[in-house]
Amino acid sequence: MFEQLGLIGCGLMGGSFALAMKKAGLVQRVVGYSKSPSTTERARQLGVIDVEAPSALLAAAGADIVLLAVPVAATEATLKAIKHLVTPQMLIMDVGSTKADVVQAAQRALRDQFGSFVPAHPITGREVSGVEHAEADLYRGRQVILTPTERTLTAQLRRAEGLWTQLGSRVSSMSPESHDASFAAVSHLPHMLAFAMLSSIIGQPQADDLLALAGPGFRDFTRIAASDPKMWRDILRANRDEVLAQSQLFKQALQGLEDAMRASSDQPLEDLITLASHTRAHWRMGAQRGHKDA
């Protein structure tokens, strides 16, 4: 049981975390702050938070757990704003989709108190944003990746593992670098491709006619292109090198398909499609991973 959650960022992810803790009976009070006062007020009206704070510092005051649910680019400034209140007894986490940059930002901001910070990435979300869409079960049954470093306090890491487990999440650990390399492949590049796909359509004179003809396949493939633009701008820039490396591999694979289409025989193209089809048919989200390098 935590006495007080200091929630910095009362949107979908942060709001869902607060609701999940309340539903599980793991917190007595939630004090929230968002950059937009109307968001903080709305969060209180919806019962996501109990008390509105006028600043990140006051949201963290008196808290024994603090969650940063802010854009990854805002991590350092947010932690600097609360660093004078951080103690070894306080658990601080984030929910950012990149980790190496977040860890570096936390090291610069928190300095000697960095050990209280446990970087976290819940593998969940929705295409819609805002506290109105927060739900208590958003994290239930989903993976949460923790990326501790050698400076992370063992006690706080264990508290983080226990908390996410009690919220119904499946918890595992990776190094920040391995995390970013992995998610460049399975999350960040797919988002970039979805953005590119839509851009290629809307850049054509007959874009409206093409979109009117699109069916379920187009809907499913481009679903993630509706994600928050500013958040994904920050993610792609923060993990640029890894995403660009994956983009090169994708270009090679695409070139392979194009070459197979031009070949005189049908077999090379069918083989490539068969391999992809077989892999997708046997893939299960959240299957056990072999990594444990942190």
Short mmCIF file of C-alpha atoms in Angstrom, two decimals:
data_model
loop_
_atom_site.label_atom_id
_atom_site.label_comp_id
_atom_site.label_asym_id
_atom_site.label_seq_id
_atom_site.Cartn_x
_atom_site.Cartn_y
_atom_site.Cartn_z
CA MET A 1 0.00 0.00 0.00
CA PHE A 2 1.25 3.47 -0.91
CA GLU A 3 0.05 6.50 0.98
CA GLN A 4 0.20 9.00 -1.87
CA LEU A 5 0.74 8.85 -5.60
CA GLY A 6 2.15 11.98 -7.17
CA LEU A 7 0.88 11.80 -10.75
CA ILE A 8 2.66 14.11 -13.18
CA GLY A 9 0.74 13.92 -16.44
CA CYS A 10 -2.97 13.14 -16.11
CA GLY A 11 -3.60 11.77 -19.59
CA LEU A 12 -4.42 8.29 -20.82
CA MET A 13 -1.38 6.48 -19.41
CA GLY A 14 -1.09 8.36 -16.15
CA GLY A 15 -4.82 8.42 -15.55
CA SER A 16 -5.09 4.70 -16.19
CA PHE A 17 -2.26 4.04 -13.74
CA ALA A 18 -4.02 6.05 -11.03
CA LEU A 19 -7.33 4.27 -11.66
CA ALA A 20 -5.58 0.89 -11.64
CA MET A 21 -3.93 1.63 -8.28
CA LYS A 22 -7.22 2.77 -6.83
CA LYS A 23 -9.09 -0.29 -8.12
CA ALA A 24 -6.43 -2.59 -6.62
CA GLY A 25 -6.53 -0.75 -3.31
CA LEU A 26 -2.84 0.14 -3.53
CA VAL A 27 -2.99 3.87 -2.83
CA GLN A 28 -4.78 6.09 -0.35
CA ARG A 29 -4.60 9.39 -2.20
CA VAL A 30 -3.67 10.64 -5.67
CA VAL A 31 -2.36 14.15 -6.21
CA GLY A 32 -2.14 15.09 -9.87
CA TYR A 33 -0.58 17.75 -12.06
CA SER A 34 -0.75 18.36 -15.78
CA LYS A 35 0.68 21.15 -17.87
CA SER A 36 -2.87 22.10 -18.80
CA PRO A 37 -4.92 23.13 -15.73
CA SER A 38 -8.11 22.06 -17.51
CA THR A 39 -6.73 18.53 -17.82
CA THR A 40 -5.94 18.40 -14.10
CA GLU A 41 -9.40 19.71 -13.27
CA ARG A 42 -11.03 17.16 -15.56
CA ALA A 43 -9.00 14.36 -13.95
CA ARG A 44 -10.35 15.36 -10.54
CA GLN A 45 -13.91 15.57 -11.84
CA LEU A 46 -13.60 12.06 -13.24
CA GLY A 47 -12.22 10.71 -9.96
CA VAL A 48 -8.84 9.88 -11.49
CA ILE A 49 -7.09 12.11 -8.96
CA ASP A 50 -8.21 13.30 -5.57
CA VAL A 51 -6.32 16.58 -5.36
CA GLU A 52 -5.18 19.03 -8.04
CA ALA A 53 -1.61 20.32 -7.76
CA PRO A 54 -0.52 23.58 -9.43
CA SER A 55 2.98 22.27 -10.18
CA ALA A 56 4.97 19.07 -10.58
CA LEU A 57 6.82 19.88 -7.37
CA LEU A 58 3.61 20.09 -5.35
CA ALA A 59 2.29 16.90 -6.94
CA ALA A 60 5.40 15.12 -5.64
CA ALA A 61 5.29 16.73 -2.20
CA GLY A 62 4.41 14.11 0.40
CA ALA A 63 4.29 11.30 -2.16
CA ASP A 64 5.92 7.93 -1.59
CA ILE A 65 5.45 7.05 -5.27
CA VAL A 66 5.69 9.39 -8.28
CA LEU A 67 4.73 8.50 -11.84
CA LEU A 68 5.91 10.58 -14.79
CA ALA A 69 3.42 10.24 -17.63
CA VAL A 70 4.84 13.02 -19.76
CA PRO A 71 6.44 13.12 -23.23
CA VAL A 72 9.91 11.58 -23.13
CA ALA A 73 11.41 14.92 -24.15
CA ALA A 74 10.01 16.46 -20.95
CA THR A 75 11.59 13.90 -18.61
CA GLU A 76 14.67 15.87 -17.58
CA ALA A 77 12.85 19.14 -16.92
CA THR A 78 10.16 17.34 -14.94
CA LEU A 79 12.64 15.48 -12.76
CA LYS A 80 14.66 18.65 -12.17
CA ALA A 81 11.48 20.30 -10.95
CA ILE A 82 10.98 17.69 -8.22
CA LYS A 83 14.57 16.63 -7.43
CA HIS A 84 14.71 18.49 -4.08
CA LEU A 85 11.92 16.26 -2.76
CA VAL A 86 13.35 12.95 -3.93
CA THR A 87 14.57 10.56 -1.22
CA PRO A 88 15.82 6.97 -1.30
CA GLN A 89 12.42 5.94 0.08
CA MET A 90 10.48 7.44 -2.85
CA LEU A 91 9.74 5.26 -5.88
CA ILE A 92 9.80 7.18 -9.15
CA MET A 93 8.79 5.64 -12.47
CA ASP A 94 7.96 6.74 -15.98
CA VAL A 95 5.94 5.13 -18.79
CA GLY A 96 7.99 6.34 -21.77
CA SER A 97 8.41 4.34 -24.97
CA THR A 98 12.16 4.99 -25.18
CA LYS A 99 14.53 4.26 -22.34
CA ALA A 100 18.19 5.13 -23.01
CA ASP A 101 17.38 8.83 -23.37
CA VAL A 102 15.07 8.72 -20.34
CA VAL A 103 17.78 7.08 -18.20
CA GLN A 104 20.35 9.66 -19.27
CA ALA A 105 17.91 12.49 -18.53
CA ALA A 106 17.17 11.03 -15.09
CA GLN A 107 20.87 10.70 -14.30
CA ARG A 108 21.46 14.35 -15.15
CA ALA A 109 18.41 15.59 -13.26
CA LEU A 110 18.46 13.43 -10.13
CA ARG A 111 22.22 12.94 -9.66
CA ASP A 112 22.72 11.30 -6.25
CA GLN A 113 19.03 10.36 -6.00
CA PHE A 114 18.97 8.56 -9.36
CA GLY A 115 18.69 5.19 -7.58
CA SER A 116 15.06 5.92 -6.71
CA PHE A 117 14.14 6.00 -10.40
CA VAL A 118 12.94 2.77 -12.02
CA PRO A 119 12.41 3.28 -15.78
CA ALA A 120 9.31 1.47 -17.03
CA HIS A 121 7.61 0.90 -20.37
CA PRO A 122 4.12 -0.61 -20.28
CA ILE A 123 3.40 -2.25 -23.65
CA THR A 124 -0.10 -0.90 -24.03
CA GLY A 125 -1.99 2.19 -25.07
CA ARG A 126 -4.70 3.41 -27.37
CA GLU A 127 -4.83 5.59 -30.46
CA VAL A 128 -6.90 8.13 -28.53
CA SER A 129 -5.35 10.29 -25.84
CA GLY A 130 -6.71 12.23 -22.90
CA VAL A 131 -7.84 11.48 -19.38
CA GLU A 132 -11.40 10.86 -20.64
CA HIS A 133 -10.13 7.60 -22.14
CA ALA A 134 -8.28 6.40 -19.04
CA GLU A 135 -9.32 2.94 -17.84
CA ALA A 136 -8.39 0.94 -14.78
CA ASP A 137 -7.67 -2.26 -16.73
CA LEU A 138 -5.38 -0.73 -19.38
CA TYR A 139 -2.32 -2.49 -17.91
CA ARG A 140 -3.96 -5.79 -16.96
CA GLY A 141 -2.50 -8.72 -18.86
CA ARG A 142 0.05 -6.51 -20.64
CA GLN A 143 3.82 -6.60 -20.55
CA VAL A 144 5.73 -4.01 -18.56
CA ILE A 145 9.43 -3.73 -19.33
CA LEU A 146 11.67 -2.34 -16.59
CA THR A 147 15.11 -1.07 -17.56
CA PRO A 148 17.13 -0.69 -14.34
CA THR A 149 20.81 0.21 -14.29
CA GLU A 150 23.59 -0.69 -11.87
CA ARG A 151 22.67 2.42 -9.86
CA THR A 152 19.01 1.50 -9.44
CA LEU A 153 18.24 0.74 -5.79
CA THR A 154 17.33 -2.92 -5.38
CA ALA A 155 14.56 -2.08 -2.92
CA GLN A 156 12.88 0.29 -5.36
CA LEU A 157 13.23 -2.17 -8.24
CA ARG A 158 11.51 -4.84 -6.16
CA ARG A 159 8.73 -2.39 -5.22
CA ALA A 160 8.21 -1.55 -8.88
CA GLU A 161 8.08 -5.23 -9.86
CA GLY A 162 5.59 -5.96 -7.11
CA LEU A 163 3.39 -2.99 -7.95
CA TRP A 164 3.07 -3.76 -11.65
CA THR A 165 2.43 -7.41 -10.83
CA GLN A 166 -0.39 -6.44 -8.49
CA LEU A 167 -1.88 -4.36 -11.30
CA GLY A 168 -2.07 -7.53 -13.37
CA SER A 169 0.91 -6.83 -15.64
CA ARG A 170 3.60 -9.29 -16.70
CA VAL A 171 6.92 -7.79 -15.66
CA SER A 172 10.34 -8.37 -17.20
CA SER A 173 13.65 -6.50 -17.38
CA MET A 174 16.06 -5.41 -20.11
CA SER A 175 18.90 -2.95 -20.37
CA PRO A 176 17.85 0.47 -21.73
CA GLU A 177 19.95 -0.10 -24.86
CA SER A 178 18.45 -3.52 -25.59
CA HIS A 179 15.00 -2.11 -25.03
CA ASP A 180 15.46 0.67 -27.57
CA ALA A 181 16.98 -1.63 -30.17
CA SER A 182 14.15 -4.12 -29.76
CA PHE A 183 11.30 -1.63 -29.84
CA ALA A 184 12.76 0.16 -32.83
CA ALA A 185 11.99 -3.06 -34.70
CA VAL A 186 8.59 -4.02 -33.31
CA SER A 187 7.02 -0.67 -32.45
CA HIS A 188 8.80 2.45 -33.61
CA LEU A 189 9.46 1.41 -37.21
CA PRO A 190 5.90 0.04 -37.66
CA HIS A 191 4.55 3.42 -36.58
CA MET A 192 6.87 5.19 -38.99
CA LEU A 193 5.72 2.89 -41.81
CA ALA A 194 2.07 3.58 -41.00
CA PHE A 195 2.75 7.32 -41.10
CA ALA A 196 4.59 6.90 -44.40
CA MET A 197 1.80 4.80 -45.88
CA LEU A 198 -0.80 7.47 -45.16
CA SER A 199 1.55 10.16 -46.45
CA SER A 200 1.99 8.27 -49.72
CA ILE A 201 -1.79 8.13 -50.18
CA ILE A 202 -2.67 11.70 -49.24
CA GLY A 203 0.11 13.00 -51.46
CA GLN A 204 -1.73 11.73 -54.54
CA PRO A 205 -4.33 13.86 -56.39
CA GLN A 206 -6.96 11.12 -56.07
CA ALA A 207 -6.34 10.63 -52.34
CA ASP A 208 -9.99 11.03 -51.32
CA ASP A 209 -11.14 8.48 -53.89
CA LEU A 210 -8.46 6.00 -52.80
CA LEU A 211 -9.35 6.35 -49.12
CA ALA A 212 -13.03 5.87 -49.95
CA LEU A 213 -12.18 2.48 -51.45
CA ALA A 214 -10.02 1.31 -48.53
CA GLY A 215 -11.27 -1.67 -46.53
CA PRO A 216 -10.39 -3.68 -43.40
CA GLY A 217 -6.83 -4.44 -44.51
CA PHE A 218 -6.01 -0.76 -44.90
CA ARG A 219 -7.80 0.00 -41.62
CA ASP A 220 -5.80 -2.59 -39.68
CA PHE A 221 -2.46 -1.73 -41.26
CA THR A 222 -2.79 2.03 -40.68
CA ARG A 223 -4.55 1.97 -37.30
CA ILE A 224 -1.48 3.18 -35.42
CA ALA A 225 -1.06 6.15 -37.75
CA ALA A 226 -3.80 7.83 -35.71
CA SER A 227 -1.46 7.97 -32.69
CA ASP A 228 -0.51 11.22 -30.97
CA PRO A 229 1.76 13.22 -33.34
CA LYS A 230 3.84 15.03 -30.72
CA MET A 231 4.47 11.87 -28.71
CA TRP A 232 5.62 9.97 -31.79
CA ARG A 233 7.73 12.87 -32.99
CA ASP A 234 9.61 12.66 -29.69
CA ILE A 235 9.91 8.86 -29.80
CA LEU A 236 11.25 8.74 -33.34
CA ARG A 237 13.75 11.50 -32.68
CA ALA A 238 14.85 10.02 -29.34
CA ASN A 239 15.46 6.58 -30.85
CA ARG A 240 16.54 7.84 -34.25
CA ASP A 241 19.66 5.74 -34.76
CA GLU A 242 17.98 2.44 -33.91
CA VAL A 243 14.89 3.23 -35.99
CA LEU A 244 16.99 4.25 -38.99
CA ALA A 245 18.95 1.00 -38.71
CA GLN A 246 15.71 -0.97 -38.74
CA SER A 247 14.49 1.15 -41.65
CA GLN A 248 17.49 0.05 -43.70
CA LEU A 249 16.68 -3.60 -42.99
CA PHE A 250 13.09 -2.98 -44.01
CA LYS A 251 14.21 -1.37 -47.27
CA GLN A 252 16.30 -4.46 -48.01
CA ALA A 253 13.30 -6.71 -47.37
CA LEU A 254 11.07 -4.53 -49.53
CA GLN A 255 13.66 -4.61 -52.30
CA GLY A 256 13.69 -8.39 -52.02
CA LEU A 257 9.95 -8.51 -52.57
CA GLU A 258 10.16 -6.13 -55.50
CA ASP A 259 12.90 -8.22 -57.10
CA ALA A 260 10.80 -11.36 -56.60
CA MET A 261 7.84 -9.67 -58.29
CA ARG A 262 10.01 -8.97 -61.31
CA ALA A 263 11.41 -12.51 -61.48
CA SER A 264 10.29 -14.86 -64.22
CA SER A 265 9.30 -17.53 -61.70
CA ASP A 266 6.45 -17.23 -59.18
CA GLN A 267 8.29 -19.28 -56.56
CA PRO A 268 10.62 -16.63 -55.04
CA LEU A 269 7.67 -14.31 -54.36
CA GLU A 270 5.53 -17.11 -52.96
CA ASP A 271 8.38 -18.24 -50.70
CA LEU A 272 8.79 -14.78 -49.20
CA ILE A 273 5.06 -14.40 -48.64
CA THR A 274 4.81 -17.91 -47.17
CA LEU A 275 7.57 -17.22 -44.66
CA ALA A 276 5.94 -13.99 -43.54
CA SER A 277 2.49 -15.58 -43.41
CA HIS A 278 3.72 -18.56 -41.39
CA THR A 279 5.55 -16.33 -38.92
CA ARG A 280 2.53 -14.08 -38.40
CA ALA A 281 0.14 -17.01 -38.04
CA HIS A 282 2.22 -18.52 -35.24
CA TRP A 283 3.05 -15.28 -33.47
CA ARG A 284 1.35 -14.60 -30.14
CA MET A 285 1.54 -11.21 -28.46
CA GLY A 286 3.47 -11.35 -25.23
CA ALA A 287 4.99 -14.80 -25.77
CA GLN A 288 7.85 -15.61 -23.42
CA ARG A 289 11.08 -13.84 -24.33
CA GLY A 290 14.57 -15.12 -23.88
CA HIS A 291 16.07 -11.76 -22.80
CA LYS A 292 17.11 -11.01 -19.26
CA ASP A 293 20.17 -8.85 -19.63
CA ALA A 294 19.66 -6.29 -16.93
#
